[in-house]
């Protein structure tokens, strides 16, 4: 009988251990390949998850399944916080299919779909998104934060929003940014790209910047006349690497150590953006989820930093941040090769 009871005890202890997320001391960031959309999965040391954008709908739920596979690799089963940067189909189109596969607890966006919508499919996609969120979403304003749990013995993880719906955090009282002398304007972007949610996530000495598909003039507003972002370690290359985004004034102001671009084989990955990033004295590595097949190999980053050389690939790039060592490590899912960088 005693042996029987201890066997039961052992089984229940094992089950309890399995039910808990794995113990980790690192913060993880996964770049899911959604073929020219965006889906960035962040998992904190406490096991809390933030997903930024969900890729496309359709293709037999391709992107939702890829996000679920990334969640499995990260050892999580639910999304605690889903941030939709803006209402374009390659960012929010995948929400209904993902919501069928996994539980999504909290939804964040920049507010109601602007009127008039860009086209009729956007209206339909927005209705599907709201239905998948049970009409319960939180509207983000610059300066808002998401409160995240911290793990004992590790620094807090903070997520702060810097822009939403074209509004940016005011920076008047800060020092003037000398880079702004070179700032040039483009014609006003009236699309929802310009309303993208922008945030900075910090863990110890590490800072990560994600601006969705934000475009040129609002990028400039974030750093001119004063830089409200600061310098960052990891820069998510904005708008899949298109050159109507990634304003060099912003790039020089945030001076990242590593940049990761979520582009498709035929979307984003502009030669200009690659050139501007390479010119940054701070930059030690530029990663691309795909090789841009429309330009030369020399205009892409080096093959060792590309997760998918062929159009068919679906490999990820992921980042592991160690606050105690003040380092972060980037792994190319295709080669499994890792490189470690010092946090600023
Ligand atoms: Zn996009």
Short mmCIF file of C-alpha atoms and ligand atoms in Angstrom, two decimals:
data_model
loop_
_atom_site.label_atom_id
_atom_site.label_comp_id
_atom_site.label_asym_id
_atom_site.label_seq_id
_atom_site.Cartn_x
_atom_site.Cartn_y
_atom_site.Cartn_z
CA UNK A 1 0.00 0.00 0.00
CA UNK A 2 2.77 2.41 0.96
CA UNK A 3 4.58 1.64 -2.30
CA UNK A 4 1.33 2.25 -4.16
CA UNK A 5 0.82 5.63 -2.42
CA UNK A 6 4.38 6.74 -3.07
CA UNK A 7 3.93 5.78 -6.74
CA UNK A 8 0.81 7.99 -6.84
CA UNK A 9 2.73 10.79 -5.11
CA UNK A 10 5.56 10.48 -7.63
CA UNK A 11 3.11 10.60 -10.55
CA UNK A 12 1.34 13.67 -9.17
CA UNK A 13 4.66 15.43 -8.47
CA UNK A 14 5.78 14.67 -12.02
CA UNK A 15 2.49 15.99 -13.40
CA UNK A 16 2.81 19.17 -11.33
CA UNK A 17 6.32 19.67 -12.67
CA UNK A 18 5.11 19.16 -16.24
CA UNK A 19 2.26 21.64 -15.83
CA UNK A 20 4.61 24.47 -14.84
CA UNK A 21 6.52 26.43 -17.47
CA UNK A 22 10.20 25.43 -17.56
CA UNK A 23 12.43 27.44 -15.24
CA UNK A 24 14.44 29.96 -17.20
CA UNK A 25 16.55 32.96 -16.32
CA UNK A 26 16.66 34.40 -19.81
CA UNK A 27 14.27 36.52 -21.84
CA UNK A 28 13.56 34.98 -25.24
CA UNK A 29 12.50 36.66 -28.50
CA UNK A 30 11.44 34.55 -31.51
CA UNK A 31 11.11 35.80 -35.08
CA UNK A 32 8.50 33.56 -36.64
CA UNK A 33 8.71 33.33 -40.43
CA UNK A 34 5.34 34.54 -41.71
CA UNK A 35 6.52 35.19 -45.28
CA UNK A 36 6.68 38.96 -45.26
CA UNK A 37 4.35 39.66 -42.33
CA UNK A 38 5.29 40.09 -38.69
CA UNK A 39 5.03 37.81 -35.64
CA UNK A 40 7.45 38.41 -32.78
CA UNK A 41 7.06 36.20 -29.71
CA UNK A 42 8.61 37.38 -26.44
CA UNK A 43 8.78 35.15 -23.35
CA UNK A 44 9.93 36.68 -20.06
CA UNK A 45 12.03 34.88 -17.42
CA UNK A 46 8.80 34.48 -15.38
CA UNK A 47 7.20 32.62 -18.33
CA UNK A 48 4.87 35.47 -19.32
CA UNK A 49 4.34 35.81 -23.07
CA UNK A 50 3.87 38.78 -25.38
CA UNK A 51 3.09 38.25 -29.06
CA UNK A 52 3.50 41.22 -31.38
CA UNK A 53 1.42 40.70 -34.55
CA UNK A 54 0.18 37.39 -35.93
CA UNK A 55 1.10 37.15 -39.62
CA UNK A 56 -1.41 36.43 -42.41
CA UNK A 57 -4.68 34.46 -42.48
CA UNK A 58 -5.20 31.50 -44.82
CA UNK A 59 -2.76 29.02 -46.38
CA UNK A 60 -4.40 26.40 -44.06
CA UNK A 61 -3.58 28.51 -40.97
CA UNK A 62 0.12 28.42 -41.90
CA UNK A 63 1.14 31.42 -39.75
CA UNK A 64 -0.98 30.48 -36.72
CA UNK A 65 0.59 26.98 -36.80
CA UNK A 66 4.10 28.45 -37.07
CA UNK A 67 3.42 30.72 -34.07
CA UNK A 68 2.14 27.70 -32.14
CA UNK A 69 5.34 25.79 -33.02
CA UNK A 70 7.42 28.71 -31.69
CA UNK A 71 5.33 28.66 -28.48
CA UNK A 72 6.09 24.95 -28.11
CA UNK A 73 9.80 25.61 -28.53
CA UNK A 74 9.50 28.33 -25.86
CA UNK A 75 7.61 25.96 -23.53
CA UNK A 76 4.42 28.03 -23.29
CA UNK A 77 0.81 27.14 -24.09
CA UNK A 78 -0.99 30.51 -23.91
CA UNK A 79 -0.44 34.07 -25.08
CA UNK A 80 -0.75 36.47 -22.15
CA UNK A 81 -0.55 39.69 -24.20
CA UNK A 82 -1.21 40.15 -27.92
CA UNK A 83 -0.16 43.52 -29.32
CA UNK A 84 -1.47 44.37 -32.80
CA UNK A 85 0.73 47.16 -34.15
CA UNK A 86 -1.73 48.22 -36.89
CA UNK A 87 -4.60 47.02 -39.04
CA UNK A 88 -2.89 45.52 -42.06
CA UNK A 89 -3.59 41.91 -42.97
CA UNK A 90 0.05 40.71 -42.62
CA UNK A 91 -0.06 41.83 -38.94
CA UNK A 92 -3.61 41.26 -37.64
CA UNK A 93 -5.12 38.97 -40.28
CA UNK A 94 -3.93 35.85 -38.47
CA UNK A 95 -5.68 36.59 -35.13
CA UNK A 96 -8.90 34.55 -35.67
CA UNK A 97 -6.96 31.43 -36.73
CA UNK A 98 -4.48 31.75 -33.87
CA UNK A 99 -7.33 32.26 -31.37
CA UNK A 100 -8.75 28.88 -32.50
CA UNK A 101 -5.45 27.15 -31.68
CA UNK A 102 -4.37 28.83 -28.43
CA UNK A 103 -5.81 30.96 -25.63
CA UNK A 104 -5.06 34.67 -25.95
CA UNK A 105 -5.70 36.49 -22.68
CA UNK A 106 -5.26 40.23 -23.37
CA UNK A 107 -5.52 42.19 -26.62
CA UNK A 108 -3.94 45.62 -27.28
CA UNK A 109 -4.27 47.93 -30.30
CA UNK A 110 -4.20 51.63 -31.27
CA UNK A 111 -7.99 52.07 -31.12
CA UNK A 112 -10.91 51.83 -33.54
CA UNK A 113 -10.38 51.25 -37.24
CA UNK A 114 -9.96 54.73 -38.73
CA UNK A 115 -12.88 55.96 -40.86
CA UNK A 116 -12.91 55.65 -43.84
CA UNK A 117 -11.12 52.29 -43.91
CA UNK A 118 -8.42 51.70 -46.53
CA UNK A 119 -10.57 49.10 -48.35
CA UNK A 120 -13.54 46.80 -47.75
CA UNK A 121 -11.42 43.76 -46.86
CA UNK A 122 -9.85 45.77 -44.00
CA UNK A 123 -13.36 46.37 -42.56
CA UNK A 124 -14.11 42.63 -42.74
CA UNK A 125 -10.73 41.65 -41.23
CA UNK A 126 -11.24 44.16 -38.40
CA UNK A 127 -14.68 42.67 -37.60
CA UNK A 128 -13.15 39.15 -37.55
CA UNK A 129 -10.34 40.35 -35.29
CA UNK A 130 -12.73 41.98 -32.81
CA UNK A 131 -14.91 38.85 -32.76
CA UNK A 132 -11.82 36.69 -32.03
CA UNK A 133 -10.98 39.08 -29.16
CA UNK A 134 -14.59 38.87 -27.86
CA UNK A 135 -14.73 42.64 -28.40
CA UNK A 136 -12.44 43.10 -25.40
CA UNK A 137 -9.36 45.09 -26.37
CA UNK A 138 -7.25 47.76 -24.68
CA UNK A 139 -6.39 50.96 -26.53
CA UNK A 140 -2.74 51.97 -26.20
CA UNK A 141 -1.55 55.57 -25.77
CA UNK A 142 2.09 56.71 -25.77
CA UNK A 143 3.50 56.42 -22.24
CA UNK A 144 1.35 53.37 -21.34
CA UNK A 145 3.07 50.25 -20.04
CA UNK A 146 2.18 46.56 -19.72
CA UNK A 147 2.79 45.37 -16.18
CA UNK A 148 4.81 42.15 -16.34
CA UNK A 149 5.62 39.71 -13.54
CA UNK A 150 9.24 39.47 -12.53
CA UNK A 151 11.10 36.35 -11.53
CA UNK A 152 12.89 36.42 -8.18
CA UNK A 153 16.60 37.02 -8.67
CA UNK A 154 16.23 38.62 -12.12
CA UNK A 155 15.74 42.29 -13.05
CA UNK A 156 12.22 43.46 -13.95
CA UNK A 157 11.07 43.34 -17.57
CA UNK A 158 9.42 46.60 -18.62
CA UNK A 159 7.40 47.26 -21.76
CA UNK A 160 6.70 50.91 -22.52
CA UNK A 161 4.76 52.27 -25.49
CA UNK A 162 6.40 55.21 -27.27
CA UNK A 163 3.93 55.86 -30.09
CA UNK A 164 0.44 54.87 -31.22
CA UNK A 165 -1.98 56.21 -33.85
CA UNK A 166 0.59 58.75 -35.04
CA UNK A 167 1.09 60.27 -31.57
CA UNK A 168 4.53 60.06 -29.98
CA UNK A 169 5.82 60.59 -26.46
CA UNK A 170 6.71 64.24 -26.00
CA UNK A 171 10.47 64.84 -25.85
CA UNK A 172 10.64 68.64 -25.54
CA UNK A 173 12.37 68.71 -22.18
CA UNK A 174 15.17 66.36 -23.25
CA UNK A 175 18.40 67.37 -24.93
CA UNK A 176 18.44 68.25 -28.62
CA UNK A 177 19.52 65.41 -30.91
CA UNK A 178 22.44 66.53 -33.16
CA UNK A 179 21.52 63.89 -35.81
CA UNK A 180 18.35 65.88 -36.61
CA UNK A 181 20.25 68.39 -38.75
CA UNK A 182 20.13 65.75 -41.55
CA UNK A 183 16.40 64.99 -41.12
CA UNK A 184 14.35 65.04 -44.34
CA UNK A 185 10.56 64.67 -44.63
CA UNK A 186 8.62 62.43 -47.02
CA UNK A 187 5.05 63.13 -48.19
CA UNK A 188 2.52 62.33 -45.42
CA UNK A 189 1.72 58.60 -45.14
CA UNK A 190 -2.06 58.35 -44.69
CA UNK A 191 -2.05 54.55 -44.34
CA UNK A 192 -2.33 52.70 -41.02
CA UNK A 193 1.45 52.07 -41.11
CA UNK A 194 1.96 55.61 -39.77
CA UNK A 195 -0.33 54.75 -36.82
CA UNK A 196 1.69 51.65 -35.80
CA UNK A 197 2.17 50.99 -32.11
CA UNK A 198 5.81 51.44 -31.07
CA UNK A 199 7.37 50.08 -27.88
CA UNK A 200 10.63 49.54 -26.07
CA UNK A 201 11.12 46.46 -23.94
CA UNK A 202 13.90 46.48 -21.36
CA UNK A 203 15.41 43.66 -19.32
CA UNK A 204 18.43 44.64 -17.22
CA UNK A 205 20.92 46.39 -19.52
CA UNK A 206 19.16 45.09 -22.67
CA UNK A 207 16.77 47.24 -24.73
CA UNK A 208 14.65 46.02 -27.64
CA UNK A 209 12.79 48.32 -30.06
CA UNK A 210 9.81 47.33 -32.24
CA UNK A 211 7.89 49.87 -34.35
CA UNK A 212 5.67 47.61 -36.49
CA UNK A 213 5.42 49.19 -39.95
CA UNK A 214 5.93 52.80 -38.81
CA UNK A 215 6.96 55.11 -41.65
CA UNK A 216 9.51 57.87 -42.20
CA UNK A 217 7.96 61.06 -40.76
CA UNK A 218 6.70 59.56 -37.49
CA UNK A 219 10.05 57.75 -37.10
CA UNK A 220 11.66 61.17 -37.30
CA UNK A 221 9.19 62.55 -34.72
CA UNK A 222 10.37 59.87 -32.23
CA UNK A 223 13.97 61.10 -32.34
CA UNK A 224 13.70 64.78 -33.38
CA UNK A 225 14.14 67.31 -31.93
CA UNK A 226 15.05 64.96 -29.06
CA UNK A 227 15.45 61.19 -28.92
CA UNK A 228 12.68 59.67 -26.77
CA UNK A 229 13.80 56.09 -27.53
CA UNK A 230 17.43 56.19 -26.39
CA UNK A 231 19.99 53.68 -27.67
CA UNK A 232 18.97 50.06 -28.10
CA UNK A 233 20.69 46.68 -28.29
CA UNK A 234 18.25 44.96 -30.63
CA UNK A 235 16.36 46.74 -33.43
CA UNK A 236 13.49 44.98 -35.15
CA UNK A 237 13.97 46.29 -38.67
CA UNK A 238 10.79 48.27 -39.28
CA UNK A 239 8.23 47.43 -42.00
CA UNK A 240 9.99 44.25 -43.21
CA UNK A 241 12.99 46.36 -44.22
CA UNK A 242 11.22 48.67 -46.66
CA UNK A 243 12.96 51.97 -47.39
CA UNK A 244 9.89 54.20 -46.81
CA UNK A 245 10.62 53.20 -43.19
CA UNK A 246 13.98 52.82 -41.39
CA UNK A 247 14.68 56.56 -41.60
CA UNK A 248 18.48 56.88 -41.14
CA UNK A 249 17.85 59.66 -38.60
CA UNK A 250 16.15 57.10 -36.36
CA UNK A 251 18.74 54.39 -37.09
CA UNK A 252 21.64 56.70 -36.12
CA UNK A 253 19.78 57.84 -32.99
CA UNK A 254 19.05 54.36 -31.62
CA UNK A 255 22.41 52.94 -32.85
CA UNK A 256 21.61 49.24 -32.42
CA UNK A 257 24.16 46.45 -31.93
CA UNK A 258 22.02 43.86 -33.75
CA UNK A 259 19.15 44.29 -36.22
CA UNK A 260 16.69 41.54 -37.20
CA UNK A 261 14.49 41.90 -40.26
CA UNK A 262 11.29 39.90 -40.71
CA UNK A 263 11.03 40.05 -44.50
CA UNK A 264 9.72 37.67 -47.14
CA UNK A 265 11.62 36.36 -50.17
CA UNK A 266 9.85 39.00 -52.29
CA UNK A 267 8.69 41.51 -49.67
CA UNK A 268 10.80 44.08 -47.84
CA UNK A 269 14.54 43.60 -47.54
CA UNK A 270 15.27 46.78 -49.51
CA UNK A 271 18.87 47.29 -50.65
CA UNK A 272 18.74 50.85 -49.25
CA UNK A 273 17.74 49.64 -45.77
CA UNK A 274 20.53 47.04 -45.75
CA UNK A 275 22.98 49.77 -46.82
CA UNK A 276 21.80 52.25 -44.14
CA UNK A 277 22.08 49.59 -41.44
CA UNK A 278 25.55 48.52 -42.58
CA UNK A 279 26.72 52.14 -42.37
CA UNK A 280 25.95 52.32 -38.64
CA UNK A 281 29.20 52.21 -36.63
CA UNK A 282 27.35 50.44 -33.78
CA UNK A 283 25.97 47.55 -35.86
CA UNK A 284 27.67 44.18 -35.35
CA UNK A 285 25.16 41.93 -37.14
CA UNK A 286 22.15 42.22 -39.43
CA UNK A 287 19.89 39.16 -39.61
CA UNK A 288 17.20 38.53 -42.23
CA UNK A 289 14.42 35.93 -41.96
CA UNK A 290 14.60 35.54 -45.76
CA UNK A 291 17.05 36.34 -48.50
CA UNK A 292 15.50 38.96 -50.77
CA UNK A 293 15.56 37.03 -54.06
CA UNK A 294 14.93 40.18 -56.14
CA UNK A 295 18.33 41.78 -55.39
CA UNK A 296 21.91 40.51 -55.52
CA UNK A 297 23.46 38.39 -52.77
CA UNK A 298 25.82 41.29 -51.97
CA UNK A 299 22.83 43.57 -51.34
CA UNK A 300 21.51 41.08 -48.78
CA UNK A 301 23.21 40.41 -45.46
CA UNK A 302 25.80 37.59 -45.43
CA UNK A 303 24.29 34.06 -45.80
CA UNK A 304 25.30 33.07 -42.25
CA UNK A 305 22.81 35.71 -40.99
CA UNK A 306 19.92 34.57 -43.22
CA UNK A 307 17.42 32.02 -41.85
CA UNK A 308 15.91 31.09 -45.22
CA UNK A 309 18.07 31.16 -48.33
CA UNK A 310 15.46 29.44 -50.49
CA UNK A 311 11.95 30.79 -50.98
CA UNK A 312 10.40 27.64 -49.48
CA UNK A 313 12.13 27.76 -46.06
CA UNK A 314 10.31 28.56 -42.79
CA UNK A 315 13.16 28.73 -40.25
CA UNK A 316 13.12 31.16 -37.32
CA UNK A 317 15.70 33.44 -35.76
CA UNK A 318 15.67 33.68 -31.96
CA UNK A 319 17.33 35.73 -29.27
CA UNK A 320 18.13 34.79 -25.69
CA UNK A 321 18.95 37.60 -23.25
CA UNK A 322 21.04 36.88 -20.15
CA UNK A 323 20.73 39.86 -17.80
CA UNK A 324 23.27 38.54 -15.27
CA UNK A 325 26.00 38.19 -17.90
CA UNK A 326 24.83 41.38 -19.73
CA UNK A 327 24.83 39.49 -23.01
CA UNK A 328 22.35 38.36 -25.64
CA UNK A 329 22.70 35.46 -28.04
CA UNK A 330 21.15 35.24 -31.50
CA UNK A 331 20.56 31.85 -33.15
CA UNK A 332 19.90 31.22 -36.82
CA UNK A 333 17.34 28.39 -36.95
CA UNK A 334 18.67 27.13 -40.29
CA UNK A 335 22.30 26.65 -39.25
CA UNK A 336 21.71 26.47 -35.46
CA UNK A 337 24.80 28.72 -35.19
CA UNK A 338 24.68 31.22 -32.30
CA UNK A 339 26.49 34.51 -31.79
CA UNK A 340 26.72 36.30 -28.47
CA UNK A 341 26.82 40.10 -28.13
CA UNK A 342 27.42 42.37 -25.13
CA UNK A 343 24.47 44.50 -23.99
CA UNK A 344 25.18 48.24 -23.99
ZN1 LIG B 1 3.59 44.73 -42.73
#
